[in-house]
């Protein structure tokens, strides 16, 4: 006995679209491919989502809401505004690492929907309650933190451009470190692989931006 086919809805369409994006990449995500994956005529999608642009905007919204809502309500009770903002960056990184094929979407589709803006508003309210005073530079702080996070995850997860390379030459690093004491100290985390931690590097950058 086969299971009942799910009814078509915006939420179901976005869920299936994100699955195709995760498994096959952005180039493979077309309305026709989406319809095939859901066992519906792709024309039925237009009753819920008006076109490809709206589909991509919907996926972007889904991921932003996932990143901004991961902590859940009431989780900031004893937090500082700095730790709240750090959690936002960490949640965004975690979300993108789960969906690396979606990085170009979040990099090129700014927050603009009402649902996204309301999620930002809830985060700002938590920060204000924790002592933050919103000012003319607040938007720069948030934008810089977002761009840094997206760029860092891209560097972590994207395959090398051209399909080859991408890994440092261990021998060249060792020889350079021996030739220059200052360069040796700089390259030490790379030469001692157990000390080179991308998460630690990311958190250092996030805290530097927040600290200003």
mmCIF file with all atom_site columns, C-alpha atoms in Angstrom:
data_model
loop_
_atom_site.group_PDB
_atom_site.id
_atom_site.type_symbol
_atom_site.label_atom_id
_atom_site.label_alt_id
_atom_site.label_comp_id
_atom_site.label_asym_id
_atom_site.label_entity_id
_atom_site.label_seq_id
_atom_site.pdbx_PDB_ins_code
_atom_site.Cartn_x
_atom_site.Cartn_y
_atom_site.Cartn_z
_atom_site.occupancy
_atom_site.B_iso_or_equiv
_atom_site.pdbx_formal_charge
_atom_site.auth_seq_id
_atom_site.auth_comp_id
_atom_site.auth_asym_id
_atom_site.auth_atom_id
_atom_site.pdbx_PDB_model_num
ATOM 1   C CA . UNK A 1 1   ? 0.000  0.000  0.000   1.00 0.00 ? 1   UNK A CA 1
ATOM 2   C CA . UNK A 1 2   ? 1.487  3.312  -1.058  1.00 0.00 ? 2   UNK A CA 1
ATOM 3   C CA . UNK A 1 3   ? 1.395  6.386  1.135   1.00 0.00 ? 3   UNK A CA 1
ATOM 4   C CA . UNK A 1 4   ? -0.890 9.264  0.363   1.00 0.00 ? 4   UNK A CA 1
ATOM 5   C CA . UNK A 1 5   ? 0.721  11.953 -1.765  1.00 0.00 ? 5   UNK A CA 1
ATOM 6   C CA . UNK A 1 6   ? 1.203  15.167 0.270   1.00 0.00 ? 6   UNK A CA 1
ATOM 7   C CA . UNK A 1 7   ? -1.009 18.061 -0.714  1.00 0.00 ? 7   UNK A CA 1
ATOM 8   C CA . UNK A 1 8   ? 0.705  20.891 -2.525  1.00 0.00 ? 8   UNK A CA 1
ATOM 9   C CA . UNK A 1 9   ? 1.483  23.947 -0.393  1.00 0.00 ? 9   UNK A CA 1
ATOM 10  C CA . UNK A 1 10  ? 4.082  26.705 -0.306  1.00 0.00 ? 10  UNK A CA 1
ATOM 11  C CA . UNK A 1 11  ? 5.785  25.083 2.680   1.00 0.00 ? 11  UNK A CA 1
ATOM 12  C CA . UNK A 1 12  ? 5.953  21.665 0.975   1.00 0.00 ? 12  UNK A CA 1
ATOM 13  C CA . UNK A 1 13  ? 7.259  23.192 -2.252  1.00 0.00 ? 13  UNK A CA 1
ATOM 14  C CA . UNK A 1 14  ? 10.033 25.067 -0.449  1.00 0.00 ? 14  UNK A CA 1
ATOM 15  C CA . UNK A 1 15  ? 10.962 21.967 1.529   1.00 0.00 ? 15  UNK A CA 1
ATOM 16  C CA . UNK A 1 16  ? 11.310 19.922 -1.658  1.00 0.00 ? 16  UNK A CA 1
ATOM 17  C CA . UNK A 1 17  ? 13.159 22.733 -3.443  1.00 0.00 ? 17  UNK A CA 1
ATOM 18  C CA . UNK A 1 18  ? 15.706 22.948 -0.625  1.00 0.00 ? 18  UNK A CA 1
ATOM 19  C CA . UNK A 1 19  ? 16.172 19.174 -0.815  1.00 0.00 ? 19  UNK A CA 1
ATOM 20  C CA . UNK A 1 20  ? 16.952 19.365 -4.544  1.00 0.00 ? 20  UNK A CA 1
ATOM 21  C CA . UNK A 1 21  ? 19.273 22.309 -3.927  1.00 0.00 ? 21  UNK A CA 1
ATOM 22  C CA . UNK A 1 22  ? 21.132 20.344 -1.233  1.00 0.00 ? 22  UNK A CA 1
ATOM 23  C CA . UNK A 1 23  ? 21.488 17.198 -3.310  1.00 0.00 ? 23  UNK A CA 1
ATOM 24  C CA . UNK A 1 24  ? 21.901 18.484 -6.865  1.00 0.00 ? 24  UNK A CA 1
ATOM 25  C CA . UNK A 1 25  ? 22.937 22.129 -6.638  1.00 0.00 ? 25  UNK A CA 1
ATOM 26  C CA . UNK A 1 26  ? 21.469 25.440 -7.698  1.00 0.00 ? 26  UNK A CA 1
ATOM 27  C CA . UNK A 1 27  ? 21.798 24.806 -11.429 1.00 0.00 ? 27  UNK A CA 1
ATOM 28  C CA . UNK A 1 28  ? 19.568 21.728 -11.178 1.00 0.00 ? 28  UNK A CA 1
ATOM 29  C CA . UNK A 1 29  ? 16.783 23.568 -9.364  1.00 0.00 ? 29  UNK A CA 1
ATOM 30  C CA . UNK A 1 30  ? 14.156 24.358 -11.986 1.00 0.00 ? 30  UNK A CA 1
ATOM 31  C CA . UNK A 1 31  ? 10.384 24.431 -11.657 1.00 0.00 ? 31  UNK A CA 1
ATOM 32  C CA . UNK A 1 32  ? 10.133 21.461 -14.012 1.00 0.00 ? 32  UNK A CA 1
ATOM 33  C CA . UNK A 1 33  ? 12.644 19.441 -11.948 1.00 0.00 ? 33  UNK A CA 1
ATOM 34  C CA . UNK A 1 34  ? 10.798 20.469 -8.783  1.00 0.00 ? 34  UNK A CA 1
ATOM 35  C CA . UNK A 1 35  ? 7.472  19.321 -10.205 1.00 0.00 ? 35  UNK A CA 1
ATOM 36  C CA . UNK A 1 36  ? 8.959  15.952 -11.167 1.00 0.00 ? 36  UNK A CA 1
ATOM 37  C CA . UNK A 1 37  ? 10.392 15.492 -7.692  1.00 0.00 ? 37  UNK A CA 1
ATOM 38  C CA . UNK A 1 38  ? 7.023  16.152 -6.073  1.00 0.00 ? 38  UNK A CA 1
ATOM 39  C CA . UNK A 1 39  ? 5.081  14.104 -8.650  1.00 0.00 ? 39  UNK A CA 1
ATOM 40  C CA . UNK A 1 40  ? 3.071  17.169 -9.645  1.00 0.00 ? 40  UNK A CA 1
ATOM 41  C CA . UNK A 1 41  ? 2.839  19.103 -12.874 1.00 0.00 ? 41  UNK A CA 1
ATOM 42  C CA . UNK A 1 42  ? 5.235  22.026 -12.564 1.00 0.00 ? 42  UNK A CA 1
ATOM 43  C CA . UNK A 1 43  ? 2.422  24.343 -13.638 1.00 0.00 ? 43  UNK A CA 1
ATOM 44  C CA . UNK A 1 44  ? 0.658  23.532 -10.339 1.00 0.00 ? 44  UNK A CA 1
ATOM 45  C CA . UNK A 1 45  ? 3.513  25.253 -8.503  1.00 0.00 ? 45  UNK A CA 1
ATOM 46  C CA . UNK A 1 46  ? 2.380  28.630 -9.874  1.00 0.00 ? 46  UNK A CA 1
ATOM 47  C CA . UNK A 1 47  ? -0.741 28.467 -7.712  1.00 0.00 ? 47  UNK A CA 1
ATOM 48  C CA . UNK A 1 48  ? 1.495  28.784 -4.657  1.00 0.00 ? 48  UNK A CA 1
ATOM 49  C CA . UNK A 1 49  ? 4.712  30.417 -5.909  1.00 0.00 ? 49  UNK A CA 1
ATOM 50  C CA . UNK A 1 50  ? 4.583  32.806 -8.884  1.00 0.00 ? 50  UNK A CA 1
ATOM 51  C CA . UNK A 1 51  ? 7.944  31.901 -10.422 1.00 0.00 ? 51  UNK A CA 1
ATOM 52  C CA . UNK A 1 52  ? 11.636 30.994 -10.061 1.00 0.00 ? 52  UNK A CA 1
ATOM 53  C CA . UNK A 1 53  ? 12.555 34.313 -8.416  1.00 0.00 ? 53  UNK A CA 1
ATOM 54  C CA . UNK A 1 54  ? 9.891  33.847 -5.752  1.00 0.00 ? 54  UNK A CA 1
ATOM 55  C CA . UNK A 1 55  ? 11.038 30.256 -5.234  1.00 0.00 ? 55  UNK A CA 1
ATOM 56  C CA . UNK A 1 56  ? 14.621 31.344 -4.558  1.00 0.00 ? 56  UNK A CA 1
ATOM 57  C CA . UNK A 1 57  ? 13.407 34.128 -2.281  1.00 0.00 ? 57  UNK A CA 1
ATOM 58  C CA . UNK A 1 58  ? 11.332 31.566 -0.389  1.00 0.00 ? 58  UNK A CA 1
ATOM 59  C CA . UNK A 1 59  ? 14.306 29.244 0.093   1.00 0.00 ? 59  UNK A CA 1
ATOM 60  C CA . UNK A 1 60  ? 16.372 32.180 1.311   1.00 0.00 ? 60  UNK A CA 1
ATOM 61  C CA . UNK A 1 61  ? 13.630 33.106 3.777   1.00 0.00 ? 61  UNK A CA 1
ATOM 62  C CA . UNK A 1 62  ? 13.450 29.512 5.006   1.00 0.00 ? 62  UNK A CA 1
ATOM 63  C CA . UNK A 1 63  ? 17.173 29.468 5.777   1.00 0.00 ? 63  UNK A CA 1
ATOM 64  C CA . UNK A 1 64  ? 17.246 32.894 7.392   1.00 0.00 ? 64  UNK A CA 1
ATOM 65  C CA . UNK A 1 65  ? 14.349 31.929 9.661   1.00 0.00 ? 65  UNK A CA 1
ATOM 66  C CA . UNK A 1 66  ? 16.112 28.688 10.522  1.00 0.00 ? 66  UNK A CA 1
ATOM 67  C CA . UNK A 1 67  ? 19.274 30.578 11.449  1.00 0.00 ? 67  UNK A CA 1
ATOM 68  C CA . UNK A 1 68  ? 17.495 33.302 13.407  1.00 0.00 ? 68  UNK A CA 1
ATOM 69  C CA . UNK A 1 69  ? 15.087 31.021 15.251  1.00 0.00 ? 69  UNK A CA 1
ATOM 70  C CA . UNK A 1 70  ? 17.435 28.178 16.242  1.00 0.00 ? 70  UNK A CA 1
ATOM 71  C CA . UNK A 1 71  ? 17.796 29.316 19.839  1.00 0.00 ? 71  UNK A CA 1
ATOM 72  C CA . UNK A 1 72  ? 14.050 29.483 20.449  1.00 0.00 ? 72  UNK A CA 1
ATOM 73  C CA . UNK A 1 73  ? 12.176 31.915 22.639  1.00 0.00 ? 73  UNK A CA 1
ATOM 74  C CA . UNK A 1 74  ? 13.364 32.477 26.183  1.00 0.00 ? 74  UNK A CA 1
ATOM 75  C CA . UNK A 1 75  ? 16.923 31.327 25.486  1.00 0.00 ? 75  UNK A CA 1
ATOM 76  C CA . UNK A 1 76  ? 18.420 34.816 25.934  1.00 0.00 ? 76  UNK A CA 1
ATOM 77  C CA . UNK A 1 77  ? 17.233 35.370 29.513  1.00 0.00 ? 77  UNK A CA 1
ATOM 78  C CA . UNK A 1 78  ? 20.726 35.725 31.014  1.00 0.00 ? 78  UNK A CA 1
ATOM 79  C CA . UNK A 1 79  ? 22.601 36.716 27.864  1.00 0.00 ? 79  UNK A CA 1
ATOM 80  C CA . UNK A 1 80  ? 24.492 39.865 26.976  1.00 0.00 ? 80  UNK A CA 1
ATOM 81  C CA . UNK A 1 81  ? 23.771 41.578 23.667  1.00 0.00 ? 81  UNK A CA 1
ATOM 82  C CA . UNK A 1 82  ? 27.237 40.569 22.497  1.00 0.00 ? 82  UNK A CA 1
ATOM 83  C CA . UNK A 1 83  ? 26.547 36.884 23.163  1.00 0.00 ? 83  UNK A CA 1
ATOM 84  C CA . UNK A 1 84  ? 23.167 37.143 21.409  1.00 0.00 ? 84  UNK A CA 1
ATOM 85  C CA . UNK A 1 85  ? 24.827 38.558 18.305  1.00 0.00 ? 85  UNK A CA 1
ATOM 86  C CA . UNK A 1 86  ? 27.531 35.901 18.482  1.00 0.00 ? 86  UNK A CA 1
ATOM 87  C CA . UNK A 1 87  ? 24.857 33.205 18.653  1.00 0.00 ? 87  UNK A CA 1
ATOM 88  C CA . UNK A 1 88  ? 23.214 34.660 15.551  1.00 0.00 ? 88  UNK A CA 1
ATOM 89  C CA . UNK A 1 89  ? 26.499 34.391 13.632  1.00 0.00 ? 89  UNK A CA 1
ATOM 90  C CA . UNK A 1 90  ? 27.127 30.856 14.900  1.00 0.00 ? 90  UNK A CA 1
ATOM 91  C CA . UNK A 1 91  ? 23.589 29.800 13.970  1.00 0.00 ? 91  UNK A CA 1
ATOM 92  C CA . UNK A 1 92  ? 23.964 31.288 10.506  1.00 0.00 ? 92  UNK A CA 1
ATOM 93  C CA . UNK A 1 93  ? 27.262 29.437 10.018  1.00 0.00 ? 93  UNK A CA 1
ATOM 94  C CA . UNK A 1 94  ? 25.723 26.163 11.217  1.00 0.00 ? 94  UNK A CA 1
ATOM 95  C CA . UNK A 1 95  ? 22.755 26.614 8.875   1.00 0.00 ? 95  UNK A CA 1
ATOM 96  C CA . UNK A 1 96  ? 24.975 27.306 5.870   1.00 0.00 ? 96  UNK A CA 1
ATOM 97  C CA . UNK A 1 97  ? 27.263 24.380 6.649   1.00 0.00 ? 97  UNK A CA 1
ATOM 98  C CA . UNK A 1 98  ? 24.142 22.194 6.567   1.00 0.00 ? 98  UNK A CA 1
ATOM 99  C CA . UNK A 1 99  ? 23.129 23.714 3.218   1.00 0.00 ? 99  UNK A CA 1
ATOM 100 C CA . UNK A 1 100 ? 26.362 24.783 1.454   1.00 0.00 ? 100 UNK A CA 1
ATOM 101 C CA . UNK A 1 101 ? 24.722 24.887 -1.978  1.00 0.00 ? 101 UNK A CA 1
ATOM 102 C CA . UNK A 1 102 ? 22.514 27.695 -0.681  1.00 0.00 ? 102 UNK A CA 1
ATOM 103 C CA . UNK A 1 103 ? 25.422 30.020 0.165   1.00 0.00 ? 103 UNK A CA 1
ATOM 104 C CA . UNK A 1 104 ? 25.150 31.961 -3.138  1.00 0.00 ? 104 UNK A CA 1
ATOM 105 C CA . UNK A 1 105 ? 21.463 32.593 -2.418  1.00 0.00 ? 105 UNK A CA 1
ATOM 106 C CA . UNK A 1 106 ? 22.034 34.132 0.985   1.00 0.00 ? 106 UNK A CA 1
ATOM 107 C CA . UNK A 1 107 ? 25.007 36.079 -0.349  1.00 0.00 ? 107 UNK A CA 1
ATOM 108 C CA . UNK A 1 108 ? 22.948 37.674 -3.133  1.00 0.00 ? 108 UNK A CA 1
ATOM 109 C CA . UNK A 1 109 ? 19.419 37.842 -1.683  1.00 0.00 ? 109 UNK A CA 1
ATOM 110 C CA . UNK A 1 110 ? 19.314 40.423 1.124   1.00 0.00 ? 110 UNK A CA 1
ATOM 111 C CA . UNK A 1 111 ? 16.799 40.147 3.941   1.00 0.00 ? 111 UNK A CA 1
ATOM 112 C CA . UNK A 1 112 ? 13.613 41.731 2.596   1.00 0.00 ? 112 UNK A CA 1
ATOM 113 C CA . UNK A 1 113 ? 10.511 39.654 3.376   1.00 0.00 ? 113 UNK A CA 1
ATOM 114 C CA . UNK A 1 114 ? 8.214  40.461 6.258   1.00 0.00 ? 114 UNK A CA 1
ATOM 115 C CA . UNK A 1 115 ? 8.936  37.129 7.978   1.00 0.00 ? 115 UNK A CA 1
ATOM 116 C CA . UNK A 1 116 ? 12.675 37.732 7.791   1.00 0.00 ? 116 UNK A CA 1
ATOM 117 C CA . UNK A 1 117 ? 12.356 41.286 9.072   1.00 0.00 ? 117 UNK A CA 1
ATOM 118 C CA . UNK A 1 118 ? 10.154 40.183 11.988  1.00 0.00 ? 118 UNK A CA 1
ATOM 119 C CA . UNK A 1 119 ? 12.767 37.576 12.935  1.00 0.00 ? 119 UNK A CA 1
ATOM 120 C CA . UNK A 1 120 ? 15.410 40.320 12.897  1.00 0.00 ? 120 UNK A CA 1
ATOM 121 C CA . UNK A 1 121 ? 13.096 42.474 15.019  1.00 0.00 ? 121 UNK A CA 1
ATOM 122 C CA . UNK A 1 122 ? 12.830 39.733 17.653  1.00 0.00 ? 122 UNK A CA 1
ATOM 123 C CA . UNK A 1 123 ? 16.613 39.455 17.788  1.00 0.00 ? 123 UNK A CA 1
ATOM 124 C CA . UNK A 1 124 ? 16.966 43.236 18.125  1.00 0.00 ? 124 UNK A CA 1
ATOM 125 C CA . UNK A 1 125 ? 14.389 43.256 20.911  1.00 0.00 ? 125 UNK A CA 1
ATOM 126 C CA . UNK A 1 126 ? 16.423 40.616 22.758  1.00 0.00 ? 126 UNK A CA 1
ATOM 127 C CA . UNK A 1 127 ? 19.581 42.683 22.289  1.00 0.00 ? 127 UNK A CA 1
ATOM 128 C CA . UNK A 1 128 ? 17.925 45.875 23.523  1.00 0.00 ? 128 UNK A CA 1
ATOM 129 C CA . UNK A 1 129 ? 16.583 44.031 26.550  1.00 0.00 ? 129 UNK A CA 1
ATOM 130 C CA . UNK A 1 130 ? 20.158 42.867 27.216  1.00 0.00 ? 130 UNK A CA 1
ATOM 131 C CA . UNK A 1 131 ? 21.431 46.451 27.193  1.00 0.00 ? 131 UNK A CA 1
ATOM 132 C CA . UNK A 1 132 ? 22.150 47.268 23.548  1.00 0.00 ? 132 UNK A CA 1
ATOM 133 C CA . UNK A 1 133 ? 21.325 50.753 22.257  1.00 0.00 ? 133 UNK A CA 1
ATOM 134 C CA . UNK A 1 134 ? 20.454 50.814 18.554  1.00 0.00 ? 134 UNK A CA 1
ATOM 135 C CA . UNK A 1 135 ? 22.239 53.633 16.716  1.00 0.00 ? 135 UNK A CA 1
ATOM 136 C CA . UNK A 1 136 ? 23.152 54.765 13.205  1.00 0.00 ? 136 UNK A CA 1
ATOM 137 C CA . UNK A 1 137 ? 26.025 52.266 13.026  1.00 0.00 ? 137 UNK A CA 1
ATOM 138 C CA . UNK A 1 138 ? 23.987 49.225 14.075  1.00 0.00 ? 138 UNK A CA 1
ATOM 139 C CA . UNK A 1 139 ? 23.106 48.312 10.498  1.00 0.00 ? 139 UNK A CA 1
ATOM 140 C CA . UNK A 1 140 ? 26.827 48.337 9.612   1.00 0.00 ? 140 UNK A CA 1
ATOM 141 C CA . UNK A 1 141 ? 27.579 46.007 12.513  1.00 0.00 ? 141 UNK A CA 1
ATOM 142 C CA . UNK A 1 142 ? 24.918 43.520 11.421  1.00 0.00 ? 142 UNK A CA 1
ATOM 143 C CA . UNK A 1 143 ? 25.846 43.704 7.727   1.00 0.00 ? 143 UNK A CA 1
ATOM 144 C CA . UNK A 1 144 ? 29.573 43.248 8.409   1.00 0.00 ? 144 UNK A CA 1
ATOM 145 C CA . UNK A 1 145 ? 28.871 40.300 10.689  1.00 0.00 ? 145 UNK A CA 1
ATOM 146 C CA . UNK A 1 146 ? 26.620 38.697 8.069   1.00 0.00 ? 146 UNK A CA 1
ATOM 147 C CA . UNK A 1 147 ? 29.051 39.206 5.192   1.00 0.00 ? 147 UNK A CA 1
ATOM 148 C CA . UNK A 1 148 ? 31.950 37.859 7.261   1.00 0.00 ? 148 UNK A CA 1
ATOM 149 C CA . UNK A 1 149 ? 29.948 34.770 8.227   1.00 0.00 ? 149 UNK A CA 1
ATOM 150 C CA . UNK A 1 150 ? 28.809 33.994 4.680   1.00 0.00 ? 150 UNK A CA 1
ATOM 151 C CA . UNK A 1 151 ? 32.321 34.545 3.304   1.00 0.00 ? 151 UNK A CA 1
ATOM 152 C CA . UNK A 1 152 ? 33.900 32.386 5.985   1.00 0.00 ? 152 UNK A CA 1
ATOM 153 C CA . UNK A 1 153 ? 31.514 29.498 5.346   1.00 0.00 ? 153 UNK A CA 1
ATOM 154 C CA . UNK A 1 154 ? 32.109 29.818 1.606   1.00 0.00 ? 154 UNK A CA 1
ATOM 155 C CA . UNK A 1 155 ? 35.849 29.472 2.200   1.00 0.00 ? 155 UNK A CA 1
ATOM 156 C CA . UNK A 1 156 ? 35.211 26.472 4.461   1.00 0.00 ? 156 UNK A CA 1
ATOM 157 C CA . UNK A 1 157 ? 32.836 24.549 2.235   1.00 0.00 ? 157 UNK A CA 1
ATOM 158 C CA . UNK A 1 158 ? 33.246 25.530 -1.423  1.00 0.00 ? 158 UNK A CA 1
ATOM 159 C CA . UNK A 1 159 ? 35.278 23.188 -3.648  1.00 0.00 ? 159 UNK A CA 1
ATOM 160 C CA . UNK A 1 160 ? 38.417 24.713 -5.210  1.00 0.00 ? 160 UNK A CA 1
ATOM 161 C CA . UNK A 1 161 ? 37.713 26.880 -8.245  1.00 0.00 ? 161 UNK A CA 1
ATOM 162 C CA . UNK A 1 162 ? 38.642 24.946 -11.359 1.00 0.00 ? 162 UNK A CA 1
ATOM 163 C CA . UNK A 1 163 ? 38.289 21.627 -9.550  1.00 0.00 ? 163 UNK A CA 1
ATOM 164 C CA . UNK A 1 164 ? 41.916 21.268 -8.473  1.00 0.00 ? 164 UNK A CA 1
ATOM 165 C CA . UNK A 1 165 ? 44.216 22.641 -5.806  1.00 0.00 ? 165 UNK A CA 1
ATOM 166 C CA . UNK A 1 166 ? 42.887 24.338 -2.711  1.00 0.00 ? 166 UNK A CA 1
ATOM 167 C CA . UNK A 1 167 ? 45.257 22.678 -0.240  1.00 0.00 ? 167 UNK A CA 1
ATOM 168 C CA . UNK A 1 168 ? 48.425 24.350 1.032   1.00 0.00 ? 168 UNK A CA 1
ATOM 169 C CA . UNK A 1 169 ? 51.758 22.810 0.059   1.00 0.00 ? 169 UNK A CA 1
ATOM 170 C CA . UNK A 1 170 ? 53.034 21.450 3.378   1.00 0.00 ? 170 UNK A CA 1
ATOM 171 C CA . UNK A 1 171 ? 56.645 21.318 2.208   1.00 0.00 ? 171 UNK A CA 1
ATOM 172 C CA . UNK A 1 172 ? 56.577 24.901 0.961   1.00 0.00 ? 172 UNK A CA 1
ATOM 173 C CA . UNK A 1 173 ? 55.068 26.052 4.258   1.00 0.00 ? 173 UNK A CA 1
ATOM 174 C CA . UNK A 1 174 ? 57.746 24.263 6.280   1.00 0.00 ? 174 UNK A CA 1
ATOM 175 C CA . UNK A 1 175 ? 60.592 25.658 4.205   1.00 0.00 ? 175 UNK A CA 1
ATOM 176 C CA . UNK A 1 176 ? 59.190 29.186 4.383   1.00 0.00 ? 176 UNK A CA 1
ATOM 177 C CA . UNK A 1 177 ? 58.760 28.870 8.144   1.00 0.00 ? 177 UNK A CA 1
ATOM 178 C CA . UNK A 1 178 ? 62.407 27.872 8.499   1.00 0.00 ? 178 UNK A CA 1
ATOM 179 C CA . UNK A 1 179 ? 63.590 30.795 6.375   1.00 0.00 ? 179 UNK A CA 1
ATOM 180 C CA . UNK A 1 180 ? 61.713 33.436 8.392   1.00 0.00 ? 180 UNK A CA 1
ATOM 181 C CA . UNK A 1 181 ? 61.139 33.446 12.141  1.00 0.00 ? 181 UNK A CA 1
ATOM 182 C CA . UNK A 1 182 ? 58.163 35.814 11.902  1.00 0.00 ? 182 UNK A CA 1
ATOM 183 C CA . UNK A 1 183 ? 56.610 33.812 9.059   1.00 0.00 ? 183 UNK A CA 1
ATOM 184 C CA . UNK A 1 184 ? 57.222 30.651 11.048  1.00 0.00 ? 184 UNK A CA 1
ATOM 185 C CA . UNK A 1 185 ? 55.270 32.039 13.978  1.00 0.00 ? 185 UNK A CA 1
ATOM 186 C CA . UNK A 1 186 ? 52.458 33.101 11.633  1.00 0.00 ? 186 UNK A CA 1
ATOM 187 C CA . UNK A 1 187 ? 52.278 29.685 9.947   1.00 0.00 ? 187 UNK A CA 1
ATOM 188 C CA . UNK A 1 188 ? 52.539 27.675 13.146  1.00 0.00 ? 188 UNK A CA 1
ATOM 189 C CA . UNK A 1 189 ? 48.772 26.857 13.301  1.00 0.00 ? 189 UNK A CA 1
ATOM 190 C CA . UNK A 1 190 ? 48.931 25.547 9.730   1.00 0.00 ? 190 UNK A CA 1
ATOM 191 C CA . UNK A 1 191 ? 52.013 23.440 10.388  1.00 0.00 ? 191 UNK A CA 1
ATOM 192 C CA . UNK A 1 192 ? 50.540 22.060 13.623  1.00 0.00 ? 192 UNK A CA 1
ATOM 193 C CA . UNK A 1 193 ? 47.251 20.822 12.176  1.00 0.00 ? 193 UNK A CA 1
ATOM 194 C CA . UNK A 1 194 ? 45.709 20.013 15.538  1.00 0.00 ? 194 UNK A CA 1
ATOM 195 C CA . UNK A 1 195 ? 45.915 23.715 16.408  1.00 0.00 ? 195 UNK A CA 1
ATOM 196 C CA . UNK A 1 196 ? 44.302 24.964 13.185  1.00 0.00 ? 196 UNK A CA 1
ATOM 197 C CA . UNK A 1 197 ? 40.602 25.039 13.955  1.00 0.00 ? 197 UNK A CA 1
ATOM 198 C CA . UNK A 1 198 ? 38.150 26.756 11.591  1.00 0.00 ? 198 UNK A CA 1
ATOM 199 C CA . UNK A 1 199 ? 35.523 27.180 14.288  1.00 0.00 ? 199 UNK A CA 1
ATOM 200 C CA . UNK A 1 200 ? 38.026 28.896 16.583  1.00 0.00 ? 200 UNK A CA 1
ATOM 201 C CA . UNK A 1 201 ? 39.143 31.112 13.701  1.00 0.00 ? 201 UNK A CA 1
ATOM 202 C CA . UNK A 1 202 ? 35.531 31.989 12.931  1.00 0.00 ? 202 UNK A CA 1
ATOM 203 C CA . UNK A 1 203 ? 34.689 32.889 16.531  1.00 0.00 ? 203 UNK A CA 1
ATOM 204 C CA . UNK A 1 204 ? 37.777 35.097 16.797  1.00 0.00 ? 204 UNK A CA 1
ATOM 205 C CA . UNK A 1 205 ? 36.617 37.035 13.743  1.00 0.00 ? 205 UNK A CA 1
ATOM 206 C CA . UNK A 1 206 ? 33.041 37.333 14.995  1.00 0.00 ? 206 UNK A CA 1
ATOM 207 C CA . UNK A 1 207 ? 34.123 38.591 18.411  1.00 0.00 ? 207 UNK A CA 1
ATOM 208 C CA . UNK A 1 208 ? 36.500 41.091 16.837  1.00 0.00 ? 208 UNK A CA 1
ATOM 209 C CA . UNK A 1 209 ? 33.687 42.554 14.726  1.00 0.00 ? 209 UNK A CA 1
ATOM 210 C CA . UNK A 1 210 ? 31.306 42.724 17.690  1.00 0.00 ? 210 UNK A CA 1
ATOM 211 C CA . UNK A 1 211 ? 33.954 44.237 19.940  1.00 0.00 ? 211 UNK A CA 1
ATOM 212 C CA . UNK A 1 212 ? 34.733 46.836 17.281  1.00 0.00 ? 212 UNK A CA 1
#
